[in-house]
Structures are given as structure tokens and as C-alpha cells.
mmCIF file of C-alpha atoms in Angstrom:
data_model
loop_
_atom_site.group_PDB
_atom_site.id
_atom_site.type_symbol
_atom_site.label_atom_id
_atom_site.label_comp_id
_atom_site.label_asym_id
_atom_site.label_seq_id
_atom_site.Cartn_x
_atom_site.Cartn_y
_atom_site.Cartn_z
ATOM 1 C CA MET A 1 55.499 9.901 -11.345
ATOM 2 C CA GLU A 2 54.529 7.423 -14.118
ATOM 3 C CA THR A 3 54.464 4.552 -11.497
ATOM 4 C CA ALA A 4 51.717 6.382 -9.584
ATOM 5 C CA VAL A 5 49.485 6.650 -12.731
ATOM 6 C CA ASP A 6 50.084 3.025 -13.521
ATOM 7 C CA LYS A 7 49.101 2.502 -10.078
ATOM 8 C CA LEU A 8 46.158 4.536 -10.513
ATOM 9 C CA GLU A 9 45.435 2.447 -13.625
ATOM 10 C CA ALA A 10 45.764 -0.641 -12.265
ATOM 11 C CA MET A 11 43.368 0.175 -9.663
ATOM 12 C CA PHE A 12 40.758 1.289 -12.010
ATOM 13 C CA GLN A 13 40.988 -2.080 -13.672
ATOM 14 C CA LYS A 14 40.810 -3.811 -10.463
ATOM 15 C CA VAL A 15 37.433 -1.831 -10.052
ATOM 16 C CA GLU A 16 36.199 -2.534 -13.046
ATOM 17 C CA ALA A 17 36.557 -6.093 -12.785
ATOM 18 C CA ASP A 18 34.935 -6.212 -9.301
ATOM 19 C CA LEU A 19 32.108 -4.038 -10.462
ATOM 20 C CA GLU A 20 31.428 -6.758 -13.251
ATOM 21 C CA TYR A 21 31.664 -9.828 -10.932
ATOM 22 C CA VAL A 22 29.137 -8.308 -8.651
ATOM 23 C CA GLU A 23 26.815 -7.160 -11.698
ATOM 24 C CA LYS A 24 27.115 -11.272 -12.563
ATOM 25 C CA SER A 25 26.370 -12.240 -8.988
ATOM 26 C CA LEU A 26 23.459 -10.045 -8.839
ATOM 27 C CA LYS A 27 22.373 -10.780 -12.285
ATOM 28 C CA LYS A 28 22.406 -14.832 -10.943
ATOM 29 C CA ASP A 29 20.806 -14.366 -7.728
ATOM 30 C CA PHE A 30 17.882 -12.250 -9.197
ATOM 31 C CA LEU A 31 17.527 -15.041 -11.884
ATOM 32 C CA SER A 32 17.441 -17.971 -9.557
ATOM 33 C CA GLY A 33 15.044 -16.533 -7.275
ATOM 34 C CA GLY A 34 17.640 -17.668 -4.514
ATOM 35 C CA PRO A 35 16.931 -16.727 -0.699
ATOM 36 C CA GLU A 36 19.402 -13.644 -0.925
ATOM 37 C CA ALA A 37 17.381 -12.203 -3.839
ATOM 38 C CA SER A 38 14.026 -12.339 -1.647
ATOM 39 C CA ALA A 39 16.105 -10.630 1.357
ATOM 40 C CA LEU A 40 16.573 -7.364 -0.563
ATOM 41 C CA GLU A 41 14.393 -4.897 -0.057
ATOM 42 C CA GLU A 42 14.962 -2.721 -3.097
ATOM 43 C CA ASN A 43 13.870 -3.336 -6.613
ATOM 44 C CA PRO A 44 16.493 -5.447 -8.343
ATOM 45 C CA VAL A 45 15.803 -3.772 -11.208
ATOM 46 C CA LYS A 46 16.640 -0.867 -9.890
ATOM 47 C CA LEU A 47 19.803 -2.039 -8.188
ATOM 48 C CA LEU A 48 21.152 -3.096 -11.827
ATOM 49 C CA GLU A 49 20.251 0.216 -13.081
ATOM 50 C CA ASN A 50 22.297 1.844 -10.492
ATOM 51 C CA LEU A 51 25.188 -0.562 -11.151
ATOM 52 C CA SER A 52 24.964 0.348 -14.458
ATOM 53 C CA ALA A 53 25.135 4.190 -13.938
ATOM 54 C CA THR A 54 28.225 3.202 -11.877
ATOM 55 C CA LYS A 55 29.888 1.593 -14.308
ATOM 56 C CA ALA A 56 29.203 4.409 -16.499
ATOM 57 C CA ARG A 57 30.476 6.566 -14.100
ATOM 58 C CA HIS A 58 33.737 4.571 -13.909
ATOM 59 C CA ALA A 59 34.403 4.392 -17.373
ATOM 60 C CA GLU A 60 34.380 8.184 -17.407
ATOM 61 C CA LEU A 61 36.770 8.698 -14.941
ATOM 62 C CA VAL A 62 39.148 6.041 -16.464
ATOM 63 C CA VAL A 63 38.825 8.394 -19.598
ATOM 64 C CA GLN A 64 39.474 11.509 -17.490
ATOM 65 C CA MET A 65 42.488 9.798 -15.828
ATOM 66 C CA GLU A 66 44.085 8.733 -19.122
ATOM 67 C CA GLU A 67 43.591 12.188 -20.460
ATOM 68 C CA ILE A 68 45.338 13.863 -17.092
ATOM 69 C CA ALA A 69 48.122 11.254 -17.129
ATOM 70 C CA THR A 70 48.636 12.354 -21.245
ATOM 71 C CA GLU A 71 48.715 16.004 -20.234
ATOM 72 C CA GLN A 72 50.743 15.471 -17.067
ATOM 73 C CA LYS A 73 53.581 13.646 -19.540
ATOM 74 C CA ARG A 74 53.169 16.612 -22.182
ATOM 75 C CA LEU A 75 53.689 19.084 -19.525
ATOM 76 C CA MET A 76 56.670 17.208 -17.829
ATOM 77 C CA ASP A 77 58.225 16.971 -21.218
ATOM 78 C CA SER A 78 57.815 20.672 -21.907
ATOM 79 C CA VAL A 79 59.385 21.469 -18.402
ATOM 80 C CA VAL A 80 62.643 19.198 -19.110
ATOM 81 C CA ALA A 81 62.855 20.611 -22.570
ATOM 82 C CA HIS A 82 62.978 23.876 -20.932
ATOM 83 C CA LEU A 83 65.161 23.356 -18.305
ATOM 84 C CA ASN A 84 67.516 21.903 -20.590
ATOM 85 C CA THR A 85 67.241 25.245 -22.539
ATOM 86 C CA TYR A 86 68.151 27.056 -19.420
ATOM 87 C CA ALA A 87 70.926 24.877 -18.467
ATOM 88 C CA GLN A 88 72.542 25.389 -21.814
ATOM 89 C CA LEU A 89 72.269 29.048 -21.344
ATOM 90 C CA ALA A 90 73.662 28.986 -18.100
ATOM 91 C CA GLN A 91 76.483 27.073 -19.176
ATOM 92 C CA GLU A 92 77.467 29.255 -22.191
ATOM 93 C CA LEU A 93 76.859 32.329 -19.814
ATOM 94 C CA GLN A 94 79.435 30.935 -17.470
ATOM 95 C CA LYS A 95 81.843 30.146 -20.340
ATOM 96 C CA THR A 96 81.397 33.746 -21.374
ATOM 97 C CA ALA A 97 81.825 35.511 -17.889
ATOM 98 C CA ASP A 98 84.848 32.912 -17.589
ATOM 99 C CA VAL A 99 83.217 32.086 -13.980
ATOM 100 C CA GLU A 100 84.534 29.079 -12.259
ATOM 101 C CA VAL A 101 81.275 27.404 -10.619
ATOM 102 C CA PRO A 102 81.347 24.834 -7.658
ATOM 103 C CA PRO A 103 80.096 21.560 -8.282
ATOM 104 C CA LEU A 104 76.491 20.426 -7.408
ATOM 105 C CA THR A 105 75.184 19.745 -4.311
ATOM 106 C CA ALA A 106 73.483 16.031 -3.834
ATOM 107 C CA GLN A 107 70.037 17.331 -4.385
ATOM 108 C CA GLU A 108 70.883 19.305 -7.289
ATOM 109 C CA GLN A 109 72.713 16.174 -8.718
ATOM 110 C CA GLU A 110 69.604 14.102 -7.839
ATOM 111 C CA ALA A 111 67.594 16.717 -9.891
ATOM 112 C CA VAL A 112 69.856 16.467 -13.045
ATOM 113 C CA ASN A 113 69.603 12.896 -12.864
ATOM 114 C CA VAL A 114 65.798 12.605 -12.612
ATOM 115 C CA LEU A 115 65.056 14.998 -15.379
ATOM 116 C CA HIS A 116 67.793 13.816 -17.720
ATOM 117 C CA LEU A 117 69.709 16.911 -17.863
ATOM 118 C CA PRO A 118 72.973 16.993 -19.721
ATOM 119 C CA PRO A 119 75.909 17.106 -17.328
ATOM 120 C CA VAL A 120 77.110 20.432 -16.800
ATOM 121 C CA THR A 121 80.559 21.472 -17.539
ATOM 122 C CA THR A 122 82.331 24.760 -17.836
ATOM 123 C CA GLU A 123 85.348 25.933 -18.900
ATOM 124 C CA SER A 124 87.486 28.469 -16.665
ATOM 125 C CA SER A 125 90.636 30.443 -17.127
ATOM 126 C CA GLY A 126 91.168 28.588 -20.412
ATOM 127 C CA GLU A 127 91.112 25.051 -18.703
ATOM 128 C CA SER A 128 88.518 22.821 -19.332
ATOM 129 C CA SER A 129 86.539 21.256 -16.517
ATOM 130 C CA SER A 130 86.490 17.252 -16.415
ATOM 131 C CA ALA A 131 82.855 15.949 -17.217
ATOM 132 C CA SER A 132 82.478 14.118 -14.050
ATOM 133 C CA GLU A 133 83.131 17.296 -11.902
ATOM 134 C CA PRO A 134 79.584 18.601 -12.226
ATOM 135 C CA ASN A 135 79.206 22.369 -11.677
ATOM 136 C CA HIS A 136 76.254 24.609 -10.634
ATOM 137 C CA LEU A 137 73.858 25.389 -13.388
ATOM 138 C CA ALA A 138 73.735 29.382 -12.389
#
């Protein structure tokens, strides 16, 4: 998720650099009065104004993207915190109910690793399960 945000940010930076390059090229062509400038049918001033408006819109989008990334991180942190709480509650419930729980599936273990949840351990029949043998959360 964070890599996707980083890629998006890099793309915005590249677009911004490309816009600046085009703007400089257009200004140079218009000031030099070269053949490319005379071939344009539109008013060069209008083109520069449009380019400036596009750059301003791009800047707005960059700000919005940064706000979205910040909110997304905050929400993910909140989800992980809630999952940690629920995992701890489930472990306590399992201990209280003295229930033996089968090991996590590969998909469940991957989710635990991705979300950085604590390893799931339970105590059953007065014996302690090893921490290397994960169990279901619920």
C-alpha cells in the first residue's frame, strides 16, 4: 500500500517536471519567434495561461493525494490497533474457555504477518502451547 502511494507520488513529481519543461520550451520558442511558434494557430499567451492553470490543478491534486495518503495511513493504524485488541480478547476468551484451537491456515498466518499482529498462543488443559505453533484467533 505504501509502495503504491510512493509510486503515485513519484508519478506526480515526474508530471510536474515534465510540465515545467514544456513551459520552458514554449516560452523559449515564443520568445525566439522560431518557425514552430508561427505554426501554432492558438494565441501563445492563452497557451501559457492554460499551462499555468494545469500546473495549479496538478498542485491541488498533489495536495489531495498527500491528504489521502495520510488519512489512509491513519485508518490502517486504527484497523491494526483494533485487530490487536480483538486478537488479545480472543486469546483471553480461549484461555478462559479452555478451548484447543487448530493452527492458523497459511492465509491467516500471512494476514498476521502483514498486519504485524502479535503471535497467537493459547493455553489448553493447563499446558502451554509453543509460540512457534500459531493458533486461530477465534
